[in-house]
Tab-separated table of N, CA and C in Angstrom:
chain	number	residue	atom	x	y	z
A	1021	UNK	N	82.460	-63.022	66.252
A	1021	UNK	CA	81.403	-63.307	65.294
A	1021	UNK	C	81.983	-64.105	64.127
A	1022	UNK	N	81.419	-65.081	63.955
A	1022	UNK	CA	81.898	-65.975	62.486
A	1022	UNK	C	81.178	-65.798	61.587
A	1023	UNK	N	81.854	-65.836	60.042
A	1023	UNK	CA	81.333	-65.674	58.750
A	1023	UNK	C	80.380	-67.319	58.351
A	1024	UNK	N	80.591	-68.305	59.185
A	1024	UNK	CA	79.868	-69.600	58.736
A	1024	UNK	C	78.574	-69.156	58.223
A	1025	UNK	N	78.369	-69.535	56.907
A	1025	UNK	CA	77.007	-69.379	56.659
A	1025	UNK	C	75.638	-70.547	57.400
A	1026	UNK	N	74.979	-69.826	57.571
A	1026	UNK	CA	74.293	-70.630	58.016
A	1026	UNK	C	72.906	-70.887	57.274
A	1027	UNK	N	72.181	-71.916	57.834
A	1027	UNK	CA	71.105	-72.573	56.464
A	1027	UNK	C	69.761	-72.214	57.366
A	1028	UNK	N	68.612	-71.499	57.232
A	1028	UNK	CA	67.663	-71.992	57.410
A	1028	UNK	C	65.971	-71.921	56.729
A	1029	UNK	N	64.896	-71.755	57.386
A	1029	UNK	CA	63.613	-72.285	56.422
A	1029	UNK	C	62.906	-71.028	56.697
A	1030	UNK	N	62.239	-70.383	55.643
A	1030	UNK	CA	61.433	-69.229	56.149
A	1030	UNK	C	60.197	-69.917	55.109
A	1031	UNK	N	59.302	-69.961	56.028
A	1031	UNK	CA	57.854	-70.418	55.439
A	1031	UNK	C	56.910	-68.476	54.657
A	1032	UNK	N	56.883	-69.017	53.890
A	1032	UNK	CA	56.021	-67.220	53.116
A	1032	UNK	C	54.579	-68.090	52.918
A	1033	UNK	N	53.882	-66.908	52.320
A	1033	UNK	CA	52.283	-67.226	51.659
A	1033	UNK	C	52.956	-67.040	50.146
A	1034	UNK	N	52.146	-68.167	49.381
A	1034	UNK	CA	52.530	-68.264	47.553
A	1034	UNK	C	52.675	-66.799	47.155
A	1035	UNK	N	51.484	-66.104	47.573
A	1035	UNK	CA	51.693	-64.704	46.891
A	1035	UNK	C	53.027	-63.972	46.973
A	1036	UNK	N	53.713	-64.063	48.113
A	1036	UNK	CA	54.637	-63.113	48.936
A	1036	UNK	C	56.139	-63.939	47.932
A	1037	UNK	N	55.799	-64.709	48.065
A	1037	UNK	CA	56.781	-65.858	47.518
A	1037	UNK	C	57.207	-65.537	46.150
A	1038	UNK	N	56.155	-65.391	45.312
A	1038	UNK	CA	56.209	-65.135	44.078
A	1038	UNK	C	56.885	-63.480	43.579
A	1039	UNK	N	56.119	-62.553	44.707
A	1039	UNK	CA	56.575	-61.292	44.310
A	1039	UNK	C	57.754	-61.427	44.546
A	1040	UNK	N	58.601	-62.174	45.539
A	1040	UNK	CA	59.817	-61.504	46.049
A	1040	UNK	C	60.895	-62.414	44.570
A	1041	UNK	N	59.698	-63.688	44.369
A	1041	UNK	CA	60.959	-64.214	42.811
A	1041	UNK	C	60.687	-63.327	41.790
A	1042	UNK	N	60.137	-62.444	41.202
A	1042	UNK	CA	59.845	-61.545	40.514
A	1042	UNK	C	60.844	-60.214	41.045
A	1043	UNK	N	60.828	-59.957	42.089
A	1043	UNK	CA	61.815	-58.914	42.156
A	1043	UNK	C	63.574	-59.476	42.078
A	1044	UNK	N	63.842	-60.022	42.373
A	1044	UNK	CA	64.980	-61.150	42.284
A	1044	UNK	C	65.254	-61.138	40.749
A	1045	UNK	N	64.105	-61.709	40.218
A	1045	UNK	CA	65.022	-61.813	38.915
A	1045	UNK	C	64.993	-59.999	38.110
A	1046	UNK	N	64.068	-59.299	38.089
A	1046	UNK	CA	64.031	-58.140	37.762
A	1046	UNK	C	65.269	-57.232	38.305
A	1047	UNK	N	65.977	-57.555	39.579
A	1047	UNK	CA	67.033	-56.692	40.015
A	1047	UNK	C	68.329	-57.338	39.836
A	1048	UNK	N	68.024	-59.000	38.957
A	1048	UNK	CA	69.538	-59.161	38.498
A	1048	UNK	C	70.109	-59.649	39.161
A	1049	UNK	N	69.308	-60.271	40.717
A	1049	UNK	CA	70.032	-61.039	41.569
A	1049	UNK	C	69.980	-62.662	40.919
A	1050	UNK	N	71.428	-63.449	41.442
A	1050	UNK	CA	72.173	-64.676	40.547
A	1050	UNK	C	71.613	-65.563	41.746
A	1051	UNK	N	70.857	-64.968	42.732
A	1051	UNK	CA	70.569	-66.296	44.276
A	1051	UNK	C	69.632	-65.811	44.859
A	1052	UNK	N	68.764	-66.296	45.086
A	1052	UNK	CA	67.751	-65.679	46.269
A	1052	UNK	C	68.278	-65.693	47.769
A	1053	UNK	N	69.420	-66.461	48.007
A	1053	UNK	CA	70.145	-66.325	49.101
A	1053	UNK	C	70.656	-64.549	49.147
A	1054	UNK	N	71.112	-64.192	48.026
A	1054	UNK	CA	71.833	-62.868	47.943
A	1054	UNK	C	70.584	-61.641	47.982
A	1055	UNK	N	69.906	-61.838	47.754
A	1055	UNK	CA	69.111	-61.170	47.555
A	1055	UNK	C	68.324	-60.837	49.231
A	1056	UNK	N	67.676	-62.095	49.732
A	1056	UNK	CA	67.346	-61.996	51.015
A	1056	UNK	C	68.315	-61.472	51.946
A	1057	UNK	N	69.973	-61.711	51.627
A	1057	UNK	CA	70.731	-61.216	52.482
A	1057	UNK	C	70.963	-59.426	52.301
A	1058	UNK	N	70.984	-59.163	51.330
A	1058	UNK	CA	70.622	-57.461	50.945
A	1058	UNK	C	69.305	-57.134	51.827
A	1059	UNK	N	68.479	-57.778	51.607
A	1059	UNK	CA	67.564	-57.106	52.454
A	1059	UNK	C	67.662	-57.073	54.210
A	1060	UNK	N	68.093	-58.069	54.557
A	1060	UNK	CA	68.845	-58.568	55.922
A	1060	UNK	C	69.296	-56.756	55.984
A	1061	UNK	N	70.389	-56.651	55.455
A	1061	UNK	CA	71.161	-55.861	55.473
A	1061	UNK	C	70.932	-54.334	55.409
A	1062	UNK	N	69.833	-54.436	54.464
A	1062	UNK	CA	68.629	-53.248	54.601
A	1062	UNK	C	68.245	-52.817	55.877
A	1063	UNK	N	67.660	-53.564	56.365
A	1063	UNK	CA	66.958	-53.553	57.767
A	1063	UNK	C	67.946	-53.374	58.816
A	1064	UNK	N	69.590	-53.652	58.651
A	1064	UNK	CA	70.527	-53.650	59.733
A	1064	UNK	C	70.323	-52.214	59.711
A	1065	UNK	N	70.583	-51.541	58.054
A	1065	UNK	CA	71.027	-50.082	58.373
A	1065	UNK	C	69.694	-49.201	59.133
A	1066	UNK	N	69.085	-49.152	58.618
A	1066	UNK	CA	67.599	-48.772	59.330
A	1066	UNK	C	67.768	-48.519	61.115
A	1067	UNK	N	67.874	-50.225	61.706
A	1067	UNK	CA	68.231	-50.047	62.660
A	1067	UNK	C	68.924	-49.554	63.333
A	1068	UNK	N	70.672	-49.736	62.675
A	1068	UNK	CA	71.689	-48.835	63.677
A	1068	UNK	C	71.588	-47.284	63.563
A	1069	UNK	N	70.804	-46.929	61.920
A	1069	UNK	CA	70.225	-45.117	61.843
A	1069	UNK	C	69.880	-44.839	63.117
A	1070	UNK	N	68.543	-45.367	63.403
A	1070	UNK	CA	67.864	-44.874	64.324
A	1070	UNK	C	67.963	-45.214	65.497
A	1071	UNK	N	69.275	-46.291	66.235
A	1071	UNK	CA	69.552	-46.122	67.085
A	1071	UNK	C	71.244	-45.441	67.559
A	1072	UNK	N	71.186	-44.767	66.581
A	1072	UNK	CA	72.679	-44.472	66.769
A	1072	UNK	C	72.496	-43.528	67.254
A	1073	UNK	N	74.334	-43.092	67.997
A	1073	UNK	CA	74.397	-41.730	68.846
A	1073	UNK	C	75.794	-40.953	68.167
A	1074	UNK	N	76.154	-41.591	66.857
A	1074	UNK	CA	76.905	-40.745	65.932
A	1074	UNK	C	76.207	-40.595	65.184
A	1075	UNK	N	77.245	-39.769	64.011
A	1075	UNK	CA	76.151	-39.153	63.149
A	1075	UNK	C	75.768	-40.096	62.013
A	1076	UNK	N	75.122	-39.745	61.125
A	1076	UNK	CA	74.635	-41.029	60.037
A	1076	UNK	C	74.776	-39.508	59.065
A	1077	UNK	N	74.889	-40.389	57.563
A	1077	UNK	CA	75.152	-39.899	56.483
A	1077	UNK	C	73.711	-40.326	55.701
A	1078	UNK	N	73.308	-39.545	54.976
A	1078	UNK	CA	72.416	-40.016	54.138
A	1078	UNK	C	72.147	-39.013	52.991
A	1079	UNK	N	71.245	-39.392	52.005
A	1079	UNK	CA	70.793	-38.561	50.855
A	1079	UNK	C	69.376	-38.102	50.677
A	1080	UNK	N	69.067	-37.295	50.755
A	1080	UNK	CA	67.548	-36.795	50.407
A	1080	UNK	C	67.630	-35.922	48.708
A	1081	UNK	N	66.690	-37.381	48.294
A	1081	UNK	CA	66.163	-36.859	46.794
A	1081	UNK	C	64.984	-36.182	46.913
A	1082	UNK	N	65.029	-35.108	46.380
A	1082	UNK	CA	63.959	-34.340	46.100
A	1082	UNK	C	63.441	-33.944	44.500
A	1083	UNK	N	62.491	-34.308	44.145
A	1083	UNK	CA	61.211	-33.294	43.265
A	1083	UNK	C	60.319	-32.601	43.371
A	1084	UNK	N	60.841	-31.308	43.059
A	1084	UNK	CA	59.695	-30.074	43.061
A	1084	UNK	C	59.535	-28.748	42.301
A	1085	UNK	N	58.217	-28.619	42.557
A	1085	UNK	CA	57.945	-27.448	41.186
A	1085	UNK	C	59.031	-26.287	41.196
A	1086	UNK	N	59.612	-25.913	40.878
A	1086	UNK	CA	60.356	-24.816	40.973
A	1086	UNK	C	59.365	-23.289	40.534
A	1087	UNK	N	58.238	-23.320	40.653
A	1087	UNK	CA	57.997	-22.259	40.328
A	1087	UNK	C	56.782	-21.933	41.200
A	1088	UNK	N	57.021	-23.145	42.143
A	1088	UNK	CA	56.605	-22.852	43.447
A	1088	UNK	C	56.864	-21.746	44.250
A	1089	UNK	N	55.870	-20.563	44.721
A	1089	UNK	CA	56.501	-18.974	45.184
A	1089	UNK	C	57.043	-19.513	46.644
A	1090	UNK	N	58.031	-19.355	46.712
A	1090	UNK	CA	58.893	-19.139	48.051
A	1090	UNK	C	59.334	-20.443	47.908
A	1091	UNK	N	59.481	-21.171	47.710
A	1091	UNK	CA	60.094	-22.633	47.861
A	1091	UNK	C	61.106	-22.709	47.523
A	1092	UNK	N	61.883	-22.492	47.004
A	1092	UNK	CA	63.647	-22.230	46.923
A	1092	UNK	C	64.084	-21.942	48.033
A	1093	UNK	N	63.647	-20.877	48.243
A	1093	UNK	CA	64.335	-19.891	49.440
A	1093	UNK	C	63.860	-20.847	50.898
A	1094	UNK	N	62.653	-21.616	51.002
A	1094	UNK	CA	61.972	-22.584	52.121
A	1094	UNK	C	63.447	-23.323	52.178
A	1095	UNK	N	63.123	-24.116	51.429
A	1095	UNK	CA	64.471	-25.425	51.307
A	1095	UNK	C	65.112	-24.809	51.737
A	1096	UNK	N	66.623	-23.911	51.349
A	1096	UNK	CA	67.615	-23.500	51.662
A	1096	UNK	C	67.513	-22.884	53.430
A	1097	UNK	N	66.279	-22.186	53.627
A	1097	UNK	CA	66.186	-21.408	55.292
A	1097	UNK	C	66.533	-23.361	56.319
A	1098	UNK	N	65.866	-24.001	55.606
A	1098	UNK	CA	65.720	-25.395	56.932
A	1098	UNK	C	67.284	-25.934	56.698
A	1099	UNK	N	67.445	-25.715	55.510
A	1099	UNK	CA	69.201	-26.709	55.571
A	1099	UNK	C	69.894	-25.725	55.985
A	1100	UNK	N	69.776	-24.526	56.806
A	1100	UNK	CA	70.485	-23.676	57.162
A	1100	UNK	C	70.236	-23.741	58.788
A	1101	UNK	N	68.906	-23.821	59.415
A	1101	UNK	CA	68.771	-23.801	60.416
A	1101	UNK	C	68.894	-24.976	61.112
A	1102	UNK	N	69.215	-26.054	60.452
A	1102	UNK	CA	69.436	-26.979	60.986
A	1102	UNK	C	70.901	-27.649	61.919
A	1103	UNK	N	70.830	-28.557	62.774
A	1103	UNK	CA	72.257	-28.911	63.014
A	1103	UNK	C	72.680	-30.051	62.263
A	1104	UNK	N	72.612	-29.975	61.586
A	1104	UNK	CA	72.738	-31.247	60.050
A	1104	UNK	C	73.837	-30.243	58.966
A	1105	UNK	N	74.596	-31.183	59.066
A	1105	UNK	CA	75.562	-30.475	58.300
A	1105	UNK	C	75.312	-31.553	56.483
A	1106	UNK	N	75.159	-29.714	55.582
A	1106	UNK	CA	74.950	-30.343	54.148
A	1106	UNK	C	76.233	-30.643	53.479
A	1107	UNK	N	76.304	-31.869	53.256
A	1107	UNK	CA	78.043	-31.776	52.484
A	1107	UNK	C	78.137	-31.687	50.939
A	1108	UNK	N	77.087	-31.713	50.317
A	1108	UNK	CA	76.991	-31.773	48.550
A	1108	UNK	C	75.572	-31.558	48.210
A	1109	UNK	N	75.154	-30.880	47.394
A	1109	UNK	CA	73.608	-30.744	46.742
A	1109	UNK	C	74.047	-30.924	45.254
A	1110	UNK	N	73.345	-31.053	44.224
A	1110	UNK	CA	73.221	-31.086	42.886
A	1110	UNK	C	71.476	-30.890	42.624
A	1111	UNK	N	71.370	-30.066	41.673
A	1111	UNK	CA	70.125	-29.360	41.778
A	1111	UNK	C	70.109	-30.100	39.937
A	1112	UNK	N	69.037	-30.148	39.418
A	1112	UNK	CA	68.926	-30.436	37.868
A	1112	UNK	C	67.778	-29.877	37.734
A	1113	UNK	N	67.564	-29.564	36.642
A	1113	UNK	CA	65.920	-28.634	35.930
A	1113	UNK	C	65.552	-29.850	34.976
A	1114	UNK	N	64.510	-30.895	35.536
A	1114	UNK	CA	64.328	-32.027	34.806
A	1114	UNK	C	63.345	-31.380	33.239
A	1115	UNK	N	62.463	-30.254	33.923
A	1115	UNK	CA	61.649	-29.870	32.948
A	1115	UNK	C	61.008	-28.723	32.927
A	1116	UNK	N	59.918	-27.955	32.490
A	1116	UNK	CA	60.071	-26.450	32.874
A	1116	UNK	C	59.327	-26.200	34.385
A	1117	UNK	N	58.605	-27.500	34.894
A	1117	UNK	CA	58.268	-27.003	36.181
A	1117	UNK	C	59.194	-27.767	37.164
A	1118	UNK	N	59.613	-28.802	36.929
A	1118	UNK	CA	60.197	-30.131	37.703
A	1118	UNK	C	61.401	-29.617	38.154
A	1119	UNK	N	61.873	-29.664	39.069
A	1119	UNK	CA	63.551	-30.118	39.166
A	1119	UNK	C	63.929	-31.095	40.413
A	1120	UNK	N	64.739	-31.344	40.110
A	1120	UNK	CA	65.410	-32.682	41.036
A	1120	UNK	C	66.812	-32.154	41.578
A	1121	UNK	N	66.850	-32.747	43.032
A	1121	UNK	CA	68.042	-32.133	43.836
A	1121	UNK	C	68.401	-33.139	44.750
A	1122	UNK	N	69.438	-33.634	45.357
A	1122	UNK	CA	70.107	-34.611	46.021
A	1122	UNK	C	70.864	-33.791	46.695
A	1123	UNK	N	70.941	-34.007	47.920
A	1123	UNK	CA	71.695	-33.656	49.184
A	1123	UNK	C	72.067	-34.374	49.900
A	1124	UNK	N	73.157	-34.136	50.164
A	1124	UNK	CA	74.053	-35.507	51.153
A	1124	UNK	C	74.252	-34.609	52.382
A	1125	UNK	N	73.545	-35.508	53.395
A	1125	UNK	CA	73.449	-34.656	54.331
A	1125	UNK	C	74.164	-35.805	55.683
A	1126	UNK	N	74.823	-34.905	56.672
A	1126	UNK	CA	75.262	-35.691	57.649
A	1126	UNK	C	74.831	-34.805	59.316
A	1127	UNK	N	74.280	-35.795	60.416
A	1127	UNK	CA	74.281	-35.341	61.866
A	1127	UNK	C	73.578	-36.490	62.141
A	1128	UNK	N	72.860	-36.324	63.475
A	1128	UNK	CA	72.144	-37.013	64.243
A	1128	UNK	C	70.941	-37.324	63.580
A	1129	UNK	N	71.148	-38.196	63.917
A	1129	UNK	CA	69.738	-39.368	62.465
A	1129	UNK	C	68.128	-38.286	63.034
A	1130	UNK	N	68.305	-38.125	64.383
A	1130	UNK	CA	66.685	-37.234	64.913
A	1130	UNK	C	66.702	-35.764	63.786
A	1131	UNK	N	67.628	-35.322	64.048
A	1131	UNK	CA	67.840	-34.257	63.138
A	1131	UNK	C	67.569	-34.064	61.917
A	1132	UNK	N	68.565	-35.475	61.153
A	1132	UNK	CA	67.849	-35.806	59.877
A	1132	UNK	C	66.559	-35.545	59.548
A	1133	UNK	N	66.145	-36.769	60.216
A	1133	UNK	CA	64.967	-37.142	59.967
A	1133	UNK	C	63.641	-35.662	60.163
A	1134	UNK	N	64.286	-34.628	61.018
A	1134	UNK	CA	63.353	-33.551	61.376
A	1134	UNK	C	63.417	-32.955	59.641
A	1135	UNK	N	64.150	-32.573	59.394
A	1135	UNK	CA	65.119	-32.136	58.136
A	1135	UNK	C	64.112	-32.364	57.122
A	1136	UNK	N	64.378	-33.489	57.283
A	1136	UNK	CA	63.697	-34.239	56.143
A	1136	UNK	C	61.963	-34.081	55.882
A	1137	UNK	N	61.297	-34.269	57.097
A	1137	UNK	CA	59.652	-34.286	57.457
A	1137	UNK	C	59.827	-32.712	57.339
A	1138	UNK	N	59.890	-31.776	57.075
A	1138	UNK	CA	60.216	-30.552	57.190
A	1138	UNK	C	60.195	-29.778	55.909
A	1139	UNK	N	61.182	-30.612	54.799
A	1139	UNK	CA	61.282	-30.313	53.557
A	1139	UNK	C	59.943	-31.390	52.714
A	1140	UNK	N	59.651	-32.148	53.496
A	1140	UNK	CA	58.515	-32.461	53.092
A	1140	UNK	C	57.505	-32.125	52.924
A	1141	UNK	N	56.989	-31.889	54.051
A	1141	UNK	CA	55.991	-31.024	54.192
A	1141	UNK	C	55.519	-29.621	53.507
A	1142	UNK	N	56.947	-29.166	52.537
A	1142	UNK	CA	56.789	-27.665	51.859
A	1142	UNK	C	55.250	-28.105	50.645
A	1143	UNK	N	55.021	-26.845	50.924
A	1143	UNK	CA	53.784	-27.036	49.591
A	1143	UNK	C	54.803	-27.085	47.780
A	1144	UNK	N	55.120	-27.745	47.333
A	1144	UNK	CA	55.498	-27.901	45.863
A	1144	UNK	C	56.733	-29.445	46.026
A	1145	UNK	N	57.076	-29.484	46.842
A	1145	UNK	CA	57.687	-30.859	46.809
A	1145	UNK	C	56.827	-31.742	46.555
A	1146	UNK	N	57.300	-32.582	45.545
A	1146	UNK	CA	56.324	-33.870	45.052
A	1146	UNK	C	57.085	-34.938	45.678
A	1147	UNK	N	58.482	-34.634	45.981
A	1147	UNK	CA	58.903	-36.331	45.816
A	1147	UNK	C	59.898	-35.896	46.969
A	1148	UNK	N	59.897	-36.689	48.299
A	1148	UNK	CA	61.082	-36.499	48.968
A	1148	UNK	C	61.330	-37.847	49.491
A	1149	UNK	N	62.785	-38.113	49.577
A	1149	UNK	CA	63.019	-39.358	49.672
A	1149	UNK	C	64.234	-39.511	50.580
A	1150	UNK	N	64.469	-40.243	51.801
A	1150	UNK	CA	65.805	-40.298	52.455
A	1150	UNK	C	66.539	-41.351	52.024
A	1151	UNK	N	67.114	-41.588	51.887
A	1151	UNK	CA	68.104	-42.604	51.753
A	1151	UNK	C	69.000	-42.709	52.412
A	1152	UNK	N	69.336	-43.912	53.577
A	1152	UNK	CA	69.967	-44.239	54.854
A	1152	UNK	C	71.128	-44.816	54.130
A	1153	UNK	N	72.557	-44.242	54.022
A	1153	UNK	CA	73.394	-44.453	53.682
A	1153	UNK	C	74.415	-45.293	54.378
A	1154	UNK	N	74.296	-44.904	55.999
A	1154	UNK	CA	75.165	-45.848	56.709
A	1154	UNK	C	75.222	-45.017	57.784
A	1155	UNK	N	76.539	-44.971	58.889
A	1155	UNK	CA	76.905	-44.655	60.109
A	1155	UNK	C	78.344	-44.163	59.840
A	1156	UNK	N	78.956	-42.955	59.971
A	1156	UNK	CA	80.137	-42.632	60.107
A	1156	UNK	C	80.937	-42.960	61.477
């Protein structure tokens, strides 16, 4: 495989065009070349996640009420029964109902992903989020 860059033409609609120069300059990108190639790159990881047959690493952000009855103890029963191994959590009390928690979680992306639709689905989670980190 060679690093030659190569040149070519992607035709957009004005609208599509415009949002993506608006996000470009808002995220501080110096090229729209760099920028389209991050996203390239986006989409690689996505792909090899979900077709991989090692494990994938990723992060699930979570927000939820903490004073949600049984929901502590929910979360913790699924990252237990799972074959997803948790390697780090950090829990924060954003506010007196809110808190926010990040888990770095590693196995088989199906697994994950069960994991994940799972802790979603609890009644008091507001916010769950995966984040596809890569392929070990």
């Amino acid at each position: 495989m060679s690093d030659e860059t190569i040149r070519f033409t992607v035709s957009l609609p004005e609208s599509l065009f415009n949002e993506i120069e608006l996000d470009q300059q808002e995220r501080g990108y110096h090229s729209r070349s760099e920028y389209i190639r991050d996203l390239f790159r986006d989409r690689i990881v996505d792909k090899q996640w979900n077709t991989s047959k090692e494990d994938v690493v990723g992060v699930l952000t979570l927000v939820f009420d903490h004073h949600q009855r049984g929901l502590s103890e929910k979360l913790i029963e699924i990252q237990h029964n799972h074959l997803v191994h948790v390697l780090c959590s950090t829990h924060v009390h954003v506010d007196h109902h809110n808190c926010l928690e990040t888990i770095i979680i590693k196995g088989q992306a199906s697994e994950v992903n069960l994991l994940v639709n799972q802790i979603s689905a609890l009644k008091g989670v507001k916010v769950a989020r995966l984040s596809r980190a890569g392929i070990v």
